[in-house]
mmCIF file of C-alpha atoms in Angstrom:
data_model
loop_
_atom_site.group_PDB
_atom_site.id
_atom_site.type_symbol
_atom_site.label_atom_id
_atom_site.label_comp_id
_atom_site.label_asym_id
_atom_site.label_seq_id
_atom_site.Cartn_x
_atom_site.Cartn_y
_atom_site.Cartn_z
ATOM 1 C CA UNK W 4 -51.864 31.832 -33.120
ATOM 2 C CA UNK W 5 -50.904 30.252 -36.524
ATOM 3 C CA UNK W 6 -49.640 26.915 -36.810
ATOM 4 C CA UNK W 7 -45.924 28.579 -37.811
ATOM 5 C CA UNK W 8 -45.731 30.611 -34.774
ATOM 6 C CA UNK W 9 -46.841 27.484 -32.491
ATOM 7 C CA UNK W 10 -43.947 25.795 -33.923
ATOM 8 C CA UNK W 11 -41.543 28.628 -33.607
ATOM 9 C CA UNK W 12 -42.631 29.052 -29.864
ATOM 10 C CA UNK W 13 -42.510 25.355 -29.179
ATOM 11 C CA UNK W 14 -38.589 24.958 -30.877
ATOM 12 C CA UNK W 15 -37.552 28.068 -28.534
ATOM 13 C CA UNK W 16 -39.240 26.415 -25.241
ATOM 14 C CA UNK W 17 -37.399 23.163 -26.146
ATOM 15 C CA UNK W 18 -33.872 25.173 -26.853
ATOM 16 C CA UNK W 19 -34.322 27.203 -23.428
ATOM 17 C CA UNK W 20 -35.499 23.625 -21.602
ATOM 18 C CA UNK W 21 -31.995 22.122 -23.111
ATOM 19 C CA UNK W 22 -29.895 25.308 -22.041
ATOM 20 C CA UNK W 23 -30.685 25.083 -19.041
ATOM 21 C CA UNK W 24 -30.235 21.156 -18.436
ATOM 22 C CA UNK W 25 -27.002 21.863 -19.911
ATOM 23 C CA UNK W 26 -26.271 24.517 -17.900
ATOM 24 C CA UNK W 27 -27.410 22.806 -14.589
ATOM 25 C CA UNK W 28 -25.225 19.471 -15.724
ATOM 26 C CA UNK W 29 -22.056 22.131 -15.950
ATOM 27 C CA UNK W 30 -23.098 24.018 -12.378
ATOM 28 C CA UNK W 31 -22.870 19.892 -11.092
ATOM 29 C CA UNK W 32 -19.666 18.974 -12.520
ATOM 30 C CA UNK W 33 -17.752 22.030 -11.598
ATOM 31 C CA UNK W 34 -19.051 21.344 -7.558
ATOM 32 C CA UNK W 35 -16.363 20.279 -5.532
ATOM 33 C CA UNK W 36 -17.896 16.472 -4.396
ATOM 34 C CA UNK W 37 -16.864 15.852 -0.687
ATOM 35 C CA UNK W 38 -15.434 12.581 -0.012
ATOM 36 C CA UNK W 39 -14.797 11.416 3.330
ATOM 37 C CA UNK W 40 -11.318 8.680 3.151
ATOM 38 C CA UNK W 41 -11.920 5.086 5.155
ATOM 39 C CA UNK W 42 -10.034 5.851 7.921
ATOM 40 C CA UNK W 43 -9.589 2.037 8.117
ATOM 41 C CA UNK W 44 -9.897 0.790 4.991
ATOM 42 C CA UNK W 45 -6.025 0.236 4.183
ATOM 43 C CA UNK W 46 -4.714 -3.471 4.077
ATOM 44 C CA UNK W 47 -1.117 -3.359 5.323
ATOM 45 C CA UNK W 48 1.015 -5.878 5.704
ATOM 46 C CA UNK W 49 0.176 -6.809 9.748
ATOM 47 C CA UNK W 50 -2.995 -5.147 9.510
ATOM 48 C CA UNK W 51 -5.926 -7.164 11.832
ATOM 49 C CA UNK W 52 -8.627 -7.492 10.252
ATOM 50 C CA UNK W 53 -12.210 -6.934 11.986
ATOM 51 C CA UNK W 54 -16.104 -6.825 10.831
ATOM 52 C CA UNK W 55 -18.682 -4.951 12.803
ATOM 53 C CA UNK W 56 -22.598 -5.723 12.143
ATOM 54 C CA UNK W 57 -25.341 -4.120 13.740
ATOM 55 C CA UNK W 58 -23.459 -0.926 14.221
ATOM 56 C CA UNK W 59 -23.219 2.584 12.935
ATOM 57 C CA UNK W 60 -20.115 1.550 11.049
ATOM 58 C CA UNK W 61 -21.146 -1.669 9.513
ATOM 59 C CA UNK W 62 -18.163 -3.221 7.458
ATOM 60 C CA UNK W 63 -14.797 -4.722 7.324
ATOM 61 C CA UNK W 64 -11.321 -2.865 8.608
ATOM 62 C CA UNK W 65 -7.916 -3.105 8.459
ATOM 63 C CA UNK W 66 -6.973 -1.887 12.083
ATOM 64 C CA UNK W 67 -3.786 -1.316 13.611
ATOM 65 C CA UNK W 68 -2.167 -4.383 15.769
ATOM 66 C CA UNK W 69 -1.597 -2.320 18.651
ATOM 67 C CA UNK W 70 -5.505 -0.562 18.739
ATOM 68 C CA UNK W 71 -6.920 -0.330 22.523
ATOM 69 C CA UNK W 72 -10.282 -1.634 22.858
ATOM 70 C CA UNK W 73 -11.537 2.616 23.237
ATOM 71 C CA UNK W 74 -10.529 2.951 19.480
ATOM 72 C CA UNK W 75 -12.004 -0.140 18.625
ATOM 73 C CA UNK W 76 -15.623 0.733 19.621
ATOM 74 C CA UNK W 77 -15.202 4.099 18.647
ATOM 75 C CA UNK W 78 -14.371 2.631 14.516
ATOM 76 C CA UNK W 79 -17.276 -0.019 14.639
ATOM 77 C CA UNK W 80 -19.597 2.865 16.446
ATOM 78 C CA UNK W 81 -20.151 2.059 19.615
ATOM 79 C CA UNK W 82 -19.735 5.195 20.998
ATOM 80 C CA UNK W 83 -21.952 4.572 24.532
ATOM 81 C CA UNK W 84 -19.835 1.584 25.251
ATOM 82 C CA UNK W 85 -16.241 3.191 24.155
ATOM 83 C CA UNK W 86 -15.268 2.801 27.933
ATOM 84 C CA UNK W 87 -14.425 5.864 30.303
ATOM 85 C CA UNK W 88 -10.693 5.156 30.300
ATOM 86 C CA UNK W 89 -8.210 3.788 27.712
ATOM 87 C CA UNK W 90 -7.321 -0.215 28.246
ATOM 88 C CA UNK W 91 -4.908 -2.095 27.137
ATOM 89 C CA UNK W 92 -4.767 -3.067 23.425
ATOM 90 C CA UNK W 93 -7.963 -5.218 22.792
ATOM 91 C CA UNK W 94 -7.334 -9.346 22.907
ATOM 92 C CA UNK W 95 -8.900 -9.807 18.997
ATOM 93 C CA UNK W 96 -7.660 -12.158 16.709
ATOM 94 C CA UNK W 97 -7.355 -11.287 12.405
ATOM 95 C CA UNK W 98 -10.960 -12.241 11.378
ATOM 96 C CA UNK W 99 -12.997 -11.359 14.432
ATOM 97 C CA UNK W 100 -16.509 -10.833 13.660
ATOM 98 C CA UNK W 101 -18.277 -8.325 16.202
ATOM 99 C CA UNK W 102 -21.956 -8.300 16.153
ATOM 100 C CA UNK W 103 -24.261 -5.445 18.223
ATOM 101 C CA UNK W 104 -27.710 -7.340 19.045
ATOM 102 C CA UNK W 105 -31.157 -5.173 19.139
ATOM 103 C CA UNK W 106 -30.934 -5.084 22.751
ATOM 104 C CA UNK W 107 -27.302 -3.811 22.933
ATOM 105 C CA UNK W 108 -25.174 -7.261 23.487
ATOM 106 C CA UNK W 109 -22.090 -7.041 21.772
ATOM 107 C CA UNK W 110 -21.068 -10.213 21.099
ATOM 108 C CA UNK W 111 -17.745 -11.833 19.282
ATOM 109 C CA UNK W 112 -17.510 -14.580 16.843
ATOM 110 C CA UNK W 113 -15.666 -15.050 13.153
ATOM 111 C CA UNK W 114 -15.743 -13.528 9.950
ATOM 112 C CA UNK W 115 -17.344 -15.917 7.870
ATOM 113 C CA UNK W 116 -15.181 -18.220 6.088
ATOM 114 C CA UNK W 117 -15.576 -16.962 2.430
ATOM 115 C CA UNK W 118 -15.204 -14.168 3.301
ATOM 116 C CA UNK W 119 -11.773 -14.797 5.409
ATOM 117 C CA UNK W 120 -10.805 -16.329 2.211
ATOM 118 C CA UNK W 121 -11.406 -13.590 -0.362
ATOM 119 C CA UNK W 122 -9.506 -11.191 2.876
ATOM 120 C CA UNK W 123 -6.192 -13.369 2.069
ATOM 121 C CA UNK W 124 -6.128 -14.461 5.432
ATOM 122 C CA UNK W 125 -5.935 -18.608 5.925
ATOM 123 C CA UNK W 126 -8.845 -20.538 7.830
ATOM 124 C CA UNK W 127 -8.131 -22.348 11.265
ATOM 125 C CA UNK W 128 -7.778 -26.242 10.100
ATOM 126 C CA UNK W 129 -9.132 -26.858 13.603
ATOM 127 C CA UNK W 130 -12.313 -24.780 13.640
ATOM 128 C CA UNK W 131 -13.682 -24.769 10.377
ATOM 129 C CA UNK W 132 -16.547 -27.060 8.618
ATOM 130 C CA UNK W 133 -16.444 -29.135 5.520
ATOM 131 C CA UNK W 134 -17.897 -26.992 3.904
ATOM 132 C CA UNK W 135 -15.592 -24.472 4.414
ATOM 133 C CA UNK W 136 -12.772 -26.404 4.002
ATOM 134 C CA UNK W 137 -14.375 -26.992 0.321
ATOM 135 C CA UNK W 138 -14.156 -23.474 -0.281
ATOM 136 C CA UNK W 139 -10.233 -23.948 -0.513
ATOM 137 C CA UNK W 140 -8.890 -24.208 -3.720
ATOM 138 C CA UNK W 141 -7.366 -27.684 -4.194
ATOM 139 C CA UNK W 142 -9.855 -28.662 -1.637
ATOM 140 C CA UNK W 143 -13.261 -31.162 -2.559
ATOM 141 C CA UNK W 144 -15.888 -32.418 -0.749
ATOM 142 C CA UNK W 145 -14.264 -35.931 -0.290
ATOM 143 C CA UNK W 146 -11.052 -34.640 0.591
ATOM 144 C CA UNK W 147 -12.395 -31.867 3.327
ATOM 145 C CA UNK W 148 -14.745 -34.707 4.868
ATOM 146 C CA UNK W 149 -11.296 -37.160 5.108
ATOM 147 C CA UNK W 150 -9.521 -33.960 6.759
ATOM 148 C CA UNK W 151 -12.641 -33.378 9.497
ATOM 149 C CA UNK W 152 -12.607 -36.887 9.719
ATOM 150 C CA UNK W 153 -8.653 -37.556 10.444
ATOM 151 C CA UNK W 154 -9.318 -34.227 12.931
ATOM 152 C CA UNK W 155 -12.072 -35.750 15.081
ATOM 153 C CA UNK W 156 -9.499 -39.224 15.324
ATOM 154 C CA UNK W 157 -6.776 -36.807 16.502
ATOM 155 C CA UNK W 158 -8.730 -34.392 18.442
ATOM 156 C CA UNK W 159 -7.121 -31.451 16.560
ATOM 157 C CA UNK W 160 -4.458 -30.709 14.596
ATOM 158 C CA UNK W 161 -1.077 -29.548 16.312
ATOM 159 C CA UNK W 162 0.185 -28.118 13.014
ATOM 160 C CA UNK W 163 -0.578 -28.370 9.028
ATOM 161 C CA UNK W 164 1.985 -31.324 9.141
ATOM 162 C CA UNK W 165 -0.357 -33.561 10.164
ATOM 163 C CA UNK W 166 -2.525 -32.966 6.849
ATOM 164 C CA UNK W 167 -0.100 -35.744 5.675
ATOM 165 C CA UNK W 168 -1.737 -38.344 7.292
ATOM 166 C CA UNK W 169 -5.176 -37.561 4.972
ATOM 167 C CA UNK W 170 -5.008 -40.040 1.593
ATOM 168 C CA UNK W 171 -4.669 -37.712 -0.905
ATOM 169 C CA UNK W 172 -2.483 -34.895 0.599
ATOM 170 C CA UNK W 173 1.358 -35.566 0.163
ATOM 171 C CA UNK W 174 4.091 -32.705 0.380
ATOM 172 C CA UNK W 175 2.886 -30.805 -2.819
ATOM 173 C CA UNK W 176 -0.271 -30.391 -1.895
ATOM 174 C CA UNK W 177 0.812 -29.520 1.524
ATOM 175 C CA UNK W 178 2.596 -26.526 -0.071
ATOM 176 C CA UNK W 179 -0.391 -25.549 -2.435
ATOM 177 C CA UNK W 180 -2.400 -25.457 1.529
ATOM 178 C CA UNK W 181 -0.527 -23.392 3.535
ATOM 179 C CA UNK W 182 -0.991 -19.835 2.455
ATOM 180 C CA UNK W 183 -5.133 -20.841 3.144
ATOM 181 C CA UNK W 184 -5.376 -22.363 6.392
ATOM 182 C CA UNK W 185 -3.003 -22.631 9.571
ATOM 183 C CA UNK W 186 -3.626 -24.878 12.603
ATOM 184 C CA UNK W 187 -4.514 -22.960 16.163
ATOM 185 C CA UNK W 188 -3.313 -23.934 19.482
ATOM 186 C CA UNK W 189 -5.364 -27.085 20.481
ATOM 187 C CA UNK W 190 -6.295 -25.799 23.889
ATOM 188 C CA UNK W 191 -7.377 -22.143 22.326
#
């Protein structure tokens, strides 16, 4: 074979190679891609908002107020422990955090606090650290550690009102506060 007709067979193996990718990149575009919707992965306005780790459904939702505890395991996958009978609407609070141990424990705690944060929902003034507190805009380290401070004196807050009390926070800043963190019930 002569060094012409090497070349000639070698451009029409590289033109039938690049037909055919072509071809193959058409035969993917034109399938029909199936796309499952989150189920529970629309923020409404009084949506509660849950995370599941450990599970088959790892991840955050935006579940109905009025979900029974049956449709709650059977979103975060807990199929075995869905319960034989439907109960009442499960006791959860926005920003529960359920975890599934190794050994099958479910257990219940809070989303983490960034996290709560970047959700748009506000942090409990009576639960959370300094640390989170600092995560609040308008919030710094000195200020947060006056707030847990003023907290431990009080033994809670009874509502953001008291937040006055804290050097540094006067009615403005008050304002600024309340759309990221609310005060709980003392004895909850």
């Amino acid at each position: 074979m002569s060094l012409l007709e090497r070349q000639i067979s070698g451009i029409l193996t590289i033109l039938i190679l690049s037909i055919a990718v072509y071809e193959l990149s058409l035969w993917n575009i034109r399938r029909p891609i199936n796309r499952q919707d989150i189920p529970w992965g629309i923020q409404k306005p009084d949506s509660m908002i849950v995370e599941f780790k450990g599970t088959e459904s790892e991840g955050i939702y935006f579940l109905p107020p009025e979900i029974t505890c049956r449709e709650l395991a059977a979103i975060g996958g807990l199929k075995k422990s869905a319960g034989k009978k439907d109960c009442e609407p499960a006791k959860i609070n926005n920003g529960t955090l359920f975890i599934l141990s190794d050994e099958g424990k479910l257990t219940q705690g809070r989303i983490p606090s960034a996290t709560t944060l970047a959700l748009g929902l506000p942090l409990d003034i009576n639960r959370v650290s300094a640390s989170d507190l600092s995560l609040v805009p308008g919030i710094g380290e000195a200020l947060a550690a006056k707030i847990i401070l003023l907290r431990e004196q009080k033994n809670g807050f009874s509502s953001l009102e008291d937040l006055k009390e804290v050097p540094g926070i006067k009615e403005k800043k008050l304002n600024k506060l309340r759309s990221y963190l609310y005060a709980s019930e003392l004895n909850s």
